[in-house]
Coordinates of C-alpha atoms in Angstrom, one line a residue:
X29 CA -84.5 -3.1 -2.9
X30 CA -84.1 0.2 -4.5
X31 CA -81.9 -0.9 -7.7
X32 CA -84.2 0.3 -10.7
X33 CA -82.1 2.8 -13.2
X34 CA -78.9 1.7 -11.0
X35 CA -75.6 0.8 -13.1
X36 CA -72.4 -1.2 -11.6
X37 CA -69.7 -2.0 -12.6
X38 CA -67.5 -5.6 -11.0
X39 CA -64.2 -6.0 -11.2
X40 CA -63.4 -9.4 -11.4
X41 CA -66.8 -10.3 -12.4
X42 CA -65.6 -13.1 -14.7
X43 CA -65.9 -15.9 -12.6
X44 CA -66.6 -16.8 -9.0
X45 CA -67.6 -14.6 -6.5
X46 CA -67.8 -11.6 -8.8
X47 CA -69.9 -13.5 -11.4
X48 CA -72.5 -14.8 -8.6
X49 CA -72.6 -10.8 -7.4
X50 CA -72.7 -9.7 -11.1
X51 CA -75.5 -12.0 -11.7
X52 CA -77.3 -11.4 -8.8
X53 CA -77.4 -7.8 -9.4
X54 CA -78.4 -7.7 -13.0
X55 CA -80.9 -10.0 -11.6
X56 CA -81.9 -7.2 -9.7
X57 CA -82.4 -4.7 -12.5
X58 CA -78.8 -2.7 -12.5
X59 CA -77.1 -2.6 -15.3
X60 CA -73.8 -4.2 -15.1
X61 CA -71.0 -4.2 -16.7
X62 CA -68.0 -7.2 -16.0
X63 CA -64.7 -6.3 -15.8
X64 CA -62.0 -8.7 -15.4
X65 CA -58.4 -10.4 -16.5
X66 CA -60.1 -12.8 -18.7
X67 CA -62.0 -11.6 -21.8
X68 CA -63.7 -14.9 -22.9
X69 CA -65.0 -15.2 -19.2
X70 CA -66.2 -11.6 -18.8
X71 CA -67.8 -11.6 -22.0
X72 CA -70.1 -14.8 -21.4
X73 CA -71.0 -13.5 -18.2
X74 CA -71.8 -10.2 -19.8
X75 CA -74.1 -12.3 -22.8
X76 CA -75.7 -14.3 -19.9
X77 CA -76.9 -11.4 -18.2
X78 CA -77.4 -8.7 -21.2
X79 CA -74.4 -6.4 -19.6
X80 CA -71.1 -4.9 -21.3
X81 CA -67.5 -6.3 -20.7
X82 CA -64.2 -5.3 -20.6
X83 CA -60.7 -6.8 -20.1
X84 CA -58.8 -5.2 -17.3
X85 CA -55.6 -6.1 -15.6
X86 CA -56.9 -4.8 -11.7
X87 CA -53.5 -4.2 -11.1
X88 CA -52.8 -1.8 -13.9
X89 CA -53.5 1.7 -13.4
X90 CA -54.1 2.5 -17.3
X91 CA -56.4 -0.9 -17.5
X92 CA -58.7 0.6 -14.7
X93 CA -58.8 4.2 -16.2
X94 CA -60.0 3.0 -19.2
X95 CA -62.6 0.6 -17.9
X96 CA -63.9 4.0 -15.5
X97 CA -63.9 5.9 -18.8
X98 CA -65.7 3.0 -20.8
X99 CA -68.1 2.4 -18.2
X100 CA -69.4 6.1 -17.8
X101 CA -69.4 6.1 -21.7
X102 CA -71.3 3.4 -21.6
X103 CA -73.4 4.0 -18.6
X104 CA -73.5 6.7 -17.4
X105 CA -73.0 7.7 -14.0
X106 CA -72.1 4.5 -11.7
X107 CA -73.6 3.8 -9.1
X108 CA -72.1 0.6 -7.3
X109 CA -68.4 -0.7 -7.5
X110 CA -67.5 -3.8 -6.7
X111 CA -64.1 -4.8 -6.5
X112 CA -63.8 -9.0 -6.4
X113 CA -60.5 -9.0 -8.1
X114 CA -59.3 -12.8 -7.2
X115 CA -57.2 -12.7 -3.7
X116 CA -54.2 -15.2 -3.0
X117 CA -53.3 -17.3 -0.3
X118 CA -49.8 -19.0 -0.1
X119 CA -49.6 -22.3 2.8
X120 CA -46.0 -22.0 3.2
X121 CA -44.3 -21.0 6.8
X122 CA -43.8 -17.0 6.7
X123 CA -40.0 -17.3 6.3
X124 CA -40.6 -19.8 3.3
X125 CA -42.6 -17.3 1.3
X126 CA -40.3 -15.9 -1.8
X127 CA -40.1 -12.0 -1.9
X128 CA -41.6 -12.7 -5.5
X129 CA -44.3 -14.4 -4.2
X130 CA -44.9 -11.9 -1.4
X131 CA -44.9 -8.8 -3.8
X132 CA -47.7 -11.0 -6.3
X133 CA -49.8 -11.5 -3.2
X134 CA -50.1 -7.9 -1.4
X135 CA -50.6 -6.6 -5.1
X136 CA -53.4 -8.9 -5.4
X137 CA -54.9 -7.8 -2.3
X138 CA -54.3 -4.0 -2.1
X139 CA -53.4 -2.5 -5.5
X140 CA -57.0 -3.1 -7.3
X141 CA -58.9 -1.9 -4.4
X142 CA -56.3 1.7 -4.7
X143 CA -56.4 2.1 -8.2
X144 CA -60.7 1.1 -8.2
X145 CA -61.0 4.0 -5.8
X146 CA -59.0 6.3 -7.6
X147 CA -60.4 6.0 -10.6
X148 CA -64.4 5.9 -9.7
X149 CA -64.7 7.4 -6.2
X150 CA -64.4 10.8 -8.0
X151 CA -67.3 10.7 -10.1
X152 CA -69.5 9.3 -6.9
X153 CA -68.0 12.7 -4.8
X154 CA -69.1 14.6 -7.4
X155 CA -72.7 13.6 -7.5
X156 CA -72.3 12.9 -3.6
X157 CA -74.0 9.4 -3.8
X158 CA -72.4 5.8 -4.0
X159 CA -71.8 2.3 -3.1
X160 CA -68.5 0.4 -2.8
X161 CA -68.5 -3.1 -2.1
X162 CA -64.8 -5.3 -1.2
X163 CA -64.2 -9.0 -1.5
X164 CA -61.3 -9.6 0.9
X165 CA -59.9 -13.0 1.5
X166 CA -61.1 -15.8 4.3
X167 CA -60.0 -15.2 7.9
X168 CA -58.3 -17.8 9.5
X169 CA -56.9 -18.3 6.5
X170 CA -53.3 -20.5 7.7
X171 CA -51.6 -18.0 5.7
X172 CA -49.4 -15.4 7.4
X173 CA -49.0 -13.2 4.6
X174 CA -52.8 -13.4 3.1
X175 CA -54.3 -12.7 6.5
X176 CA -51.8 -9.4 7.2
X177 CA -52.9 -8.9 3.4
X178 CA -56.6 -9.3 4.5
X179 CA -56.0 -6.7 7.4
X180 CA -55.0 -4.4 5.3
X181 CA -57.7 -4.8 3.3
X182 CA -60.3 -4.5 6.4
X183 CA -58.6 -1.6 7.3
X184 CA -58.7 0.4 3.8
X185 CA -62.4 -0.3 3.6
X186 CA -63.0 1.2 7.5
X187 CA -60.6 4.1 6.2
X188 CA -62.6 4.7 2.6
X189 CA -65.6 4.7 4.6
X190 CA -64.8 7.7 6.8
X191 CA -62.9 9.9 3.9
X192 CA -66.0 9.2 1.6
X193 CA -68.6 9.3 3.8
X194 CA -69.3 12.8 4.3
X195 CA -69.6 12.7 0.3
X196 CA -72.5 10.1 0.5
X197 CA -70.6 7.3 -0.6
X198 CA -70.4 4.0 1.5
X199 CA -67.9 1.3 1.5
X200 CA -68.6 -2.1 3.0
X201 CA -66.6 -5.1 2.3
X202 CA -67.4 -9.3 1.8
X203 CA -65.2 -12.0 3.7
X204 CA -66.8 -15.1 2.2
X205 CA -65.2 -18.5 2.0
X206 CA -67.4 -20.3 -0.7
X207 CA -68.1 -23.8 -2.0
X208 CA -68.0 -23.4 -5.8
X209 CA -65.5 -20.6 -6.0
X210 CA -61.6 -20.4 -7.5
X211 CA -61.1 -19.1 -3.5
X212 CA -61.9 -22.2 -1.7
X213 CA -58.9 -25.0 -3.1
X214 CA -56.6 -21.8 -2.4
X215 CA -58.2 -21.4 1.0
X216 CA -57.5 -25.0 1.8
X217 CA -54.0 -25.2 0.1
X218 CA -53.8 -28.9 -1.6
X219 CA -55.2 -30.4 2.0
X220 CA -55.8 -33.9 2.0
X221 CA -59.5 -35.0 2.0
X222 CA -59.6 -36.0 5.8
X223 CA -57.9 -33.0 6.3
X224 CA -60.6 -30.9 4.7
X225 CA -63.4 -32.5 6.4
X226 CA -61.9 -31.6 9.4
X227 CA -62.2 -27.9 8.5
X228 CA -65.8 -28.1 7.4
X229 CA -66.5 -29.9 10.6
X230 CA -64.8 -27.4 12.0
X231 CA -67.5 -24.6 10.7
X232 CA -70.2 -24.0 13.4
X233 CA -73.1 -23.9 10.6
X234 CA -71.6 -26.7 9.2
X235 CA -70.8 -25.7 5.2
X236 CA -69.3 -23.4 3.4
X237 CA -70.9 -20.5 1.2
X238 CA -73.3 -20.7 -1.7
X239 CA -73.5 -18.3 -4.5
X240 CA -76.8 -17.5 -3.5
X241 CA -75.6 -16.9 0.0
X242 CA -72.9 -14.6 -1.2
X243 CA -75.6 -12.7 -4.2
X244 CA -78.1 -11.9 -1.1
X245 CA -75.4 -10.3 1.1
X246 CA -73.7 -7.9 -1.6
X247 CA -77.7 -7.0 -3.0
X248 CA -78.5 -6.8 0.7
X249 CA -74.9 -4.1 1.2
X250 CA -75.5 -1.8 -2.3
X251 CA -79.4 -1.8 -1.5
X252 CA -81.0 1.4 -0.2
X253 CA -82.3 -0.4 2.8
X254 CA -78.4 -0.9 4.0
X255 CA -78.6 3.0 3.5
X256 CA -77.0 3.8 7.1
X257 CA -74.1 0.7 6.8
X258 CA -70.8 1.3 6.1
X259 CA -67.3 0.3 6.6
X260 CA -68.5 -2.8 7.8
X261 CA -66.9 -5.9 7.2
X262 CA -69.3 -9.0 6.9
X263 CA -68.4 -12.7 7.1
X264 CA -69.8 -15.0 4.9
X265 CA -68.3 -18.0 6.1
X266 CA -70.3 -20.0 8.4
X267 CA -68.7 -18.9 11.4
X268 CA -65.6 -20.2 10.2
X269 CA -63.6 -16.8 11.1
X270 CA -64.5 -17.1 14.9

C-alpha cells in the first residue's frame, strides 16, 4: 500500500484505537513512534512494535512541540499524523453538564487536533506531501455536548483539508465506535445490560468495531491508493450513525 520508508507519528497511541492504528501501521512497514499521556502504556506499545515513545499531554502546547521536535530528530521527516487523543462523552441533560466539565470535554475534542496541526503541518507544507488522520467521537452519541464537540471536529478536518490541500497534504478523519476500546463504556454511559443490547440490536450490521476493522480503514486513509481522498469523514460503526 505504498508505506515502505514511511514514518508516523500517533498521538494517543497508548491504548485503544490509537494502539490498534499504531500497530497496524508498523505492521505495515512505517516507522512509528507512540505518543501519549501515559508513559508505561506508550512505551510497551512502542517495545511490541520496535517504535520510539514519548509522553505528551495532547492538550499542552509545549508537550506537542517537543514530541514534533523529538520525532523529526528521531525520524526524520513525518509522513503521517494521527491524532487519537481519547474523546469524552458526558450522559447528563445539557443543562446538567458543569461548566468544568464542559471546558474538560471541548479541550479533549478540539485542542489536540489545533496544537497537532500547528506543530507538524509545517514540516508537511514544506516538503508539500502528507497525511493527517482524526479520531472523532461516535455519532449519535446521547450526549449533547460530545456530538456539538464531534461537529466541530468534522468540521476542522473538512477545513484542514482545503487550507492544506493545495500543499499536498490530506486530512481525513475516523468515527468508529469499537468493541474493545476505552470509547465504547463512555459511549454507552453506565447503561444497563438490556439497555445495551438494545443499542447493538439497534446497529444495522449488527456489532460494534474490531481493531482490525478500525487498523484496515486508517492503513486504507494514509495509503497511496487513498491518494485523491480527503476531508472525508468515515464511519466505522456499523451503521450505527444513520
Amino acid at each position: 500500500m505504498g508505506f515502505t520508508g514511511k514514518t508516523a507519528v500517533v498521538i494517543g497511541g497508548g491504548t485503544g484505537m490509537g494502539a490498534s492504528i499504531a500497530q497496524a501501521l508498523a505492521g505495515a512497514g512505517v516507522r512509528v513512534m507512540i505518543a501519549d499521556a501515559d508513559a508505561d502504556m506508550a512505551e510497551a506499545v512502542a517495545q511490541g512494535i520496535g517504535g520510539l515513545w514519548a509522553q505528551v499531554n495532547p492538550a499542552s502546547n509545549s508537550d506537542l512541540g517537543a514530541v514534533a521536535y523529538k520525532a523529526a530528530d528521531a525520524l526524520g521527516d513525518i509522513d503521517i499524523l494521527v491524532n487519537a487523543a481519547p474523546v469524552q462523552v458526558l450522559h447528563k441533560p445539557l443543562d446538567q453538564v458543569t461548566e468544568a466539565e464542559f471546558d474538560t470535554l471541548l479541550l479533549a475534542q478540539t485542542k489536540p487536533l489545533y496544537l497537532a496541526a500547528r506543530h507538524f503541518a509545517p514540516a508537511m507544507q514544506a516538503r508539500r506531501s502528507g497525511v493527517i488522520l482524526n479520531l472523532i467521537g461516535p455519532a449519535k452519541s446521547q450526549s449533547v455536548w460530545a456530538d456539538a464537540a464531534r461537529g466541530w471536529a468534522m468540521a476542522a478536518t473538512k477545513s484542514m483539508a482545503l487550507d492544506l490541500g493545495p500543499h499536498g497534504i490530506r486530512v481525513n478523519a475516523l468515527s468508529v465506535l469499537a468493541d474493545t476500546t476505552p470509547a465504547l463504556p463512555s459511549f454507552l454511559g453506565g447503561a444497563k445490560n438490556d439497555d445495551r443490547a438494545r443499542r447493538l440490536a439497534a446497529i444495522p450490521l449488527g456489532r460494534y468495531a474490531l481493531p482490525d476493522d478500525l487498523a484496515q480503514a486508517a492503513l486504507f486513509l494514509c495509503s497511496e491508493p487513498a491518494s485523491l481522498i480527503t476531508g472525508t469523514v468515515l464511519d466505522i460503526d456499523g451503521g450505527a450513525g444513520l
